[in-house]
PDB file of C-alpha atoms in Angstrom:
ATOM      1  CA  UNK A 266     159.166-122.994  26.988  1.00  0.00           C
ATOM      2  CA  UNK A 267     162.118-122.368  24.503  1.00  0.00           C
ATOM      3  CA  UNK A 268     160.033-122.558  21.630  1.00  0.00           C
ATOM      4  CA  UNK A 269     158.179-119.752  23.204  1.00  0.00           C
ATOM      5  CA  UNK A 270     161.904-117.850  23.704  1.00  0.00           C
ATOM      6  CA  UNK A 271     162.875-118.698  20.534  1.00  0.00           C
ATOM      7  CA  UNK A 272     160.044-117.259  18.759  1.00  0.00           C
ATOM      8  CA  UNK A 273     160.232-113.542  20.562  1.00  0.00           C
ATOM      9  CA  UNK A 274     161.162-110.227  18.805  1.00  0.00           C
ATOM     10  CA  UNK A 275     164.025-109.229  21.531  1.00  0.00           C
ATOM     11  CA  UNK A 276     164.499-105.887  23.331  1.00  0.00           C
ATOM     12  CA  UNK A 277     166.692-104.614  25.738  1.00  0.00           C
ATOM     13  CA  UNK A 278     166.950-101.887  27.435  1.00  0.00           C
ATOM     14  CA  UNK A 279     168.634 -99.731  30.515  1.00  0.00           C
ATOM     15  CA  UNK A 280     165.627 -97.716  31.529  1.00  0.00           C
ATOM     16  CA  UNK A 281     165.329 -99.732  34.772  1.00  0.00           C
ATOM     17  CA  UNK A 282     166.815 -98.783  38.086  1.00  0.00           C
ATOM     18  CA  UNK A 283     167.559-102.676  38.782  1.00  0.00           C
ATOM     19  CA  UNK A 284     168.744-104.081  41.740  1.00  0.00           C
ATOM     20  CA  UNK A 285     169.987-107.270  41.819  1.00  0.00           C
ATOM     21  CA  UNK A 286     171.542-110.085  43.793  1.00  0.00           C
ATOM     22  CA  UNK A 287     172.974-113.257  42.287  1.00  0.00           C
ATOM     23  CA  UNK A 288     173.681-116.699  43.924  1.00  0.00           C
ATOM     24  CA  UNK A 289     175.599-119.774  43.083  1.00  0.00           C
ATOM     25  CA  UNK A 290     173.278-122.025  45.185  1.00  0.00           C
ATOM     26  CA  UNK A 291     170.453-119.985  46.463  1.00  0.00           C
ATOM     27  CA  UNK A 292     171.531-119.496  49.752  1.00  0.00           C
ATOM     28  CA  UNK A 293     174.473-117.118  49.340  1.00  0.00           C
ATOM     29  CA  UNK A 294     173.820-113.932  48.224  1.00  0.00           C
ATOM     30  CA  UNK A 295     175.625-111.247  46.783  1.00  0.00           C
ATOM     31  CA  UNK A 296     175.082-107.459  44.714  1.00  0.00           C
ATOM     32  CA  UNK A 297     175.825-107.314  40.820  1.00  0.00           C
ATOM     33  CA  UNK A 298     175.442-104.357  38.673  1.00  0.00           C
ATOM     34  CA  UNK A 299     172.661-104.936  35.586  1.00  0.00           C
ATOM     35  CA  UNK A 300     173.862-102.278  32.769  1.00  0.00           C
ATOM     36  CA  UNK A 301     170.743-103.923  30.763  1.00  0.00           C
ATOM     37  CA  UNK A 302     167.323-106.575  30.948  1.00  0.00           C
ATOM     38  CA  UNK A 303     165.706-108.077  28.072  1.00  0.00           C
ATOM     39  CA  UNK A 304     162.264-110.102  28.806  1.00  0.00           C
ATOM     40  CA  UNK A 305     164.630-112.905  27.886  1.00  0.00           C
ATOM     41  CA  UNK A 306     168.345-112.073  29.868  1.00  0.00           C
ATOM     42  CA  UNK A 307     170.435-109.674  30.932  1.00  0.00           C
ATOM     43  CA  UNK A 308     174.202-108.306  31.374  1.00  0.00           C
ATOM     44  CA  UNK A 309     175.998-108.150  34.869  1.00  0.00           C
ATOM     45  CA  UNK A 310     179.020-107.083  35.569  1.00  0.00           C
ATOM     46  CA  UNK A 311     180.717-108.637  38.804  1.00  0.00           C
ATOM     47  CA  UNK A 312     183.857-109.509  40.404  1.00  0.00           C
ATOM     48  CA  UNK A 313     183.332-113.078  40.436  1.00  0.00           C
ATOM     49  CA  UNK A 314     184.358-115.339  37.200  1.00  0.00           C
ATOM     50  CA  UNK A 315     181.984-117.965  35.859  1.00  0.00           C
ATOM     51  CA  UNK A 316     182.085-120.190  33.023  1.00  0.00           C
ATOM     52  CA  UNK A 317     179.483-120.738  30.245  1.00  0.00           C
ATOM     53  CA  UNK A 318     176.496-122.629  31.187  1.00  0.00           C
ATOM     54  CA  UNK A 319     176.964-122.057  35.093  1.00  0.00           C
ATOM     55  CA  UNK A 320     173.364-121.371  36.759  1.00  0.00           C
ATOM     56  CA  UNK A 321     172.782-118.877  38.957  1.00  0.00           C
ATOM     57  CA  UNK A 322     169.538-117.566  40.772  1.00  0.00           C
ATOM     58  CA  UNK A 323     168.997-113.916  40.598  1.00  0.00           C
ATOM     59  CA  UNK A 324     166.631-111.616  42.961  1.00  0.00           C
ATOM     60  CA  UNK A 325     165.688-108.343  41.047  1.00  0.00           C
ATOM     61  CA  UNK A 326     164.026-105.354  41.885  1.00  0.00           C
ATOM     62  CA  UNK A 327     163.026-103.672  38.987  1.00  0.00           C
ATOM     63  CA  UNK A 328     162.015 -99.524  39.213  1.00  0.00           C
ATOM     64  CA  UNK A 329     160.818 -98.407  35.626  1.00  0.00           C
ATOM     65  CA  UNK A 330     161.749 -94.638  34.965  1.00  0.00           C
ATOM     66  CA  UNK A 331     157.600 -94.656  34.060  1.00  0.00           C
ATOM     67  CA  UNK A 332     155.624 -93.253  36.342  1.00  0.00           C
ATOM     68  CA  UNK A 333     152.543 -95.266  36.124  1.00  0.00           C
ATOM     69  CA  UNK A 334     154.428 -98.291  36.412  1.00  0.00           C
ATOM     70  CA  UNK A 335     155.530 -99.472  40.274  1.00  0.00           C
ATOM     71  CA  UNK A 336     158.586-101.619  41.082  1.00  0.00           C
ATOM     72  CA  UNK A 337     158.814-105.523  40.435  1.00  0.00           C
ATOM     73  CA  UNK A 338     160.289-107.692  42.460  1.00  0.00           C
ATOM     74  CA  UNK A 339     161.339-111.407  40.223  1.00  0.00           C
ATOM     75  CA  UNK A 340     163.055-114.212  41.675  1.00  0.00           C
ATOM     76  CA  UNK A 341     164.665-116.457  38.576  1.00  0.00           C
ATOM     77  CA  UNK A 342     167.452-118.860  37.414  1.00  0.00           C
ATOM     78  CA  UNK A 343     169.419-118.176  34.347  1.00  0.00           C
ATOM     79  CA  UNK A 344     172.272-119.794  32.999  1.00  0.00           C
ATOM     80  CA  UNK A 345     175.800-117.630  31.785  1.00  0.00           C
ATOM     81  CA  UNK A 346     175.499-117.624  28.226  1.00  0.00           C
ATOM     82  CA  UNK A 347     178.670-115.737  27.158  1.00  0.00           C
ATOM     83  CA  UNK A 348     181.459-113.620  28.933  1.00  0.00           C
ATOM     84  CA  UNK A 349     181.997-110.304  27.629  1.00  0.00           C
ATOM     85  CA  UNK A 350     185.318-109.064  28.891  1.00  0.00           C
ATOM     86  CA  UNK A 351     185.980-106.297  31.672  1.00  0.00           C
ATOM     87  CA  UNK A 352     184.119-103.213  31.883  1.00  0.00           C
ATOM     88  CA  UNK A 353     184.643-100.906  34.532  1.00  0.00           C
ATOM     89  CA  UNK A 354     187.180-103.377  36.230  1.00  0.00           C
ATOM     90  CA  UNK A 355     184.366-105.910  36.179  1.00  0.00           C
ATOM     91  CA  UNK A 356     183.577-108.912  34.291  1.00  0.00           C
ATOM     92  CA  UNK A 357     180.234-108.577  32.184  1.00  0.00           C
ATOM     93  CA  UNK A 358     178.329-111.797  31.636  1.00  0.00           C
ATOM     94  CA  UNK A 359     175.482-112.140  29.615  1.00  0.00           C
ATOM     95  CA  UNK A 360     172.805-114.150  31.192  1.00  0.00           C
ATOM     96  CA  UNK A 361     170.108-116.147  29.751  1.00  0.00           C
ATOM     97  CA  UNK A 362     167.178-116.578  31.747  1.00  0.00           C
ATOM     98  CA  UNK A 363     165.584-120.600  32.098  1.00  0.00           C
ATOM     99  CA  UNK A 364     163.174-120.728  35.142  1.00  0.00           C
ATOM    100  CA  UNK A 365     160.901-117.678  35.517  1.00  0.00           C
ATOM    101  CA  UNK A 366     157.399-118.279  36.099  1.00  0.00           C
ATOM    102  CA  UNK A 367     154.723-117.190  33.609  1.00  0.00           C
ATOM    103  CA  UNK A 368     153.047-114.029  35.425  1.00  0.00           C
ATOM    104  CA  UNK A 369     156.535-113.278  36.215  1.00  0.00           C
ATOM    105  CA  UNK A 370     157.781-113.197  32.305  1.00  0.00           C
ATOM    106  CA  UNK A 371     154.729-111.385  31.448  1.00  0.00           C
ATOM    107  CA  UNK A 372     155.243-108.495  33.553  1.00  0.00           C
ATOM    108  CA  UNK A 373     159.268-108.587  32.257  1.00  0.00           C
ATOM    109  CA  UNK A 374     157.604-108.346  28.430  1.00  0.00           C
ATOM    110  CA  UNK A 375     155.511-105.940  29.333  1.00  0.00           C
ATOM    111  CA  UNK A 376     158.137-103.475  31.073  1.00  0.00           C
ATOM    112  CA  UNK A 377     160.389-103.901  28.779  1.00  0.00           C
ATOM    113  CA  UNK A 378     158.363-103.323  25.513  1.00  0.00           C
ATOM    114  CA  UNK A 379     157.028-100.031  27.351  1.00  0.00           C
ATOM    115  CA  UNK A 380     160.337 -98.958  27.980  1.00  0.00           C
ATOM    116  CA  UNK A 381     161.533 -99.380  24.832  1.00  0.00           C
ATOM    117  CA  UNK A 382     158.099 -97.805  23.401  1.00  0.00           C
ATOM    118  CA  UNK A 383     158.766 -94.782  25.315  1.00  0.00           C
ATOM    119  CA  UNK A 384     162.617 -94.377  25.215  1.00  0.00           C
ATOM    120  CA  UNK A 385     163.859 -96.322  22.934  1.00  0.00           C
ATOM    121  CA  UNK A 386     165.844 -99.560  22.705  1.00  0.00           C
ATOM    122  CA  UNK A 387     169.676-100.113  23.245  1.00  0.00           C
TER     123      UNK A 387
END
């Protein structure tokens, strides 16, 4: 699957009302912020301090600003990829997802690219 990653034209965007809860070991759970989501990773900014390559399992709920489009929920493990200082009294992480199923991905491209078709990317 990273050839697949690899090979993708990235966008991110913050046109998403996300919710999202992280855990260390998929049994304790606990709220981040998401600033932005790419179809590949995403920022969070937390109180908590992890180190580069740590894995952590998100739960999302993500509510386009497009009406035609209804909430998603995804359920996926991504690694910390790089830590971006404080923002906001917060650490900001940038995540990089590694275990999202394939319907699941799709519907993340396909989000994304509209939101960034409509608004804009950022």
């Amino acid at each position: 699957m990273d050839d697949v990653f690899t090979k993708r034209d990235y966008v991110r965007t913050n046109n998403f009302t996300v919710s999202a809860k992280i855990s260390e070991d998929g049994k304790i759970w606990h709220e981040v912020k998401v600033p932005n989501i790419a179809a590949g990773g995403l920022l969070i900014l937390t109180d908590r301090d992890y180190a580069p390559s740590d894995v952590l399992w998100f739960d999302l709920k993500i509510d386009p600003r497009l009406a035609i489009i209804v909430p998603i929920t995804l359920k996926i493990k991504g690694v910390v990829k790089v830590d971006r200082g404080i923002y906001d009294d917060k650490r900001m992480y940038a995540i990089v997802f590694t275990d999202i199923s394939l319907s699941d991905q799709i519907r993340l491209d396909e989000l994304v690219h509209m939101a960034a078709h409509k608004y804009g990317d950022n």
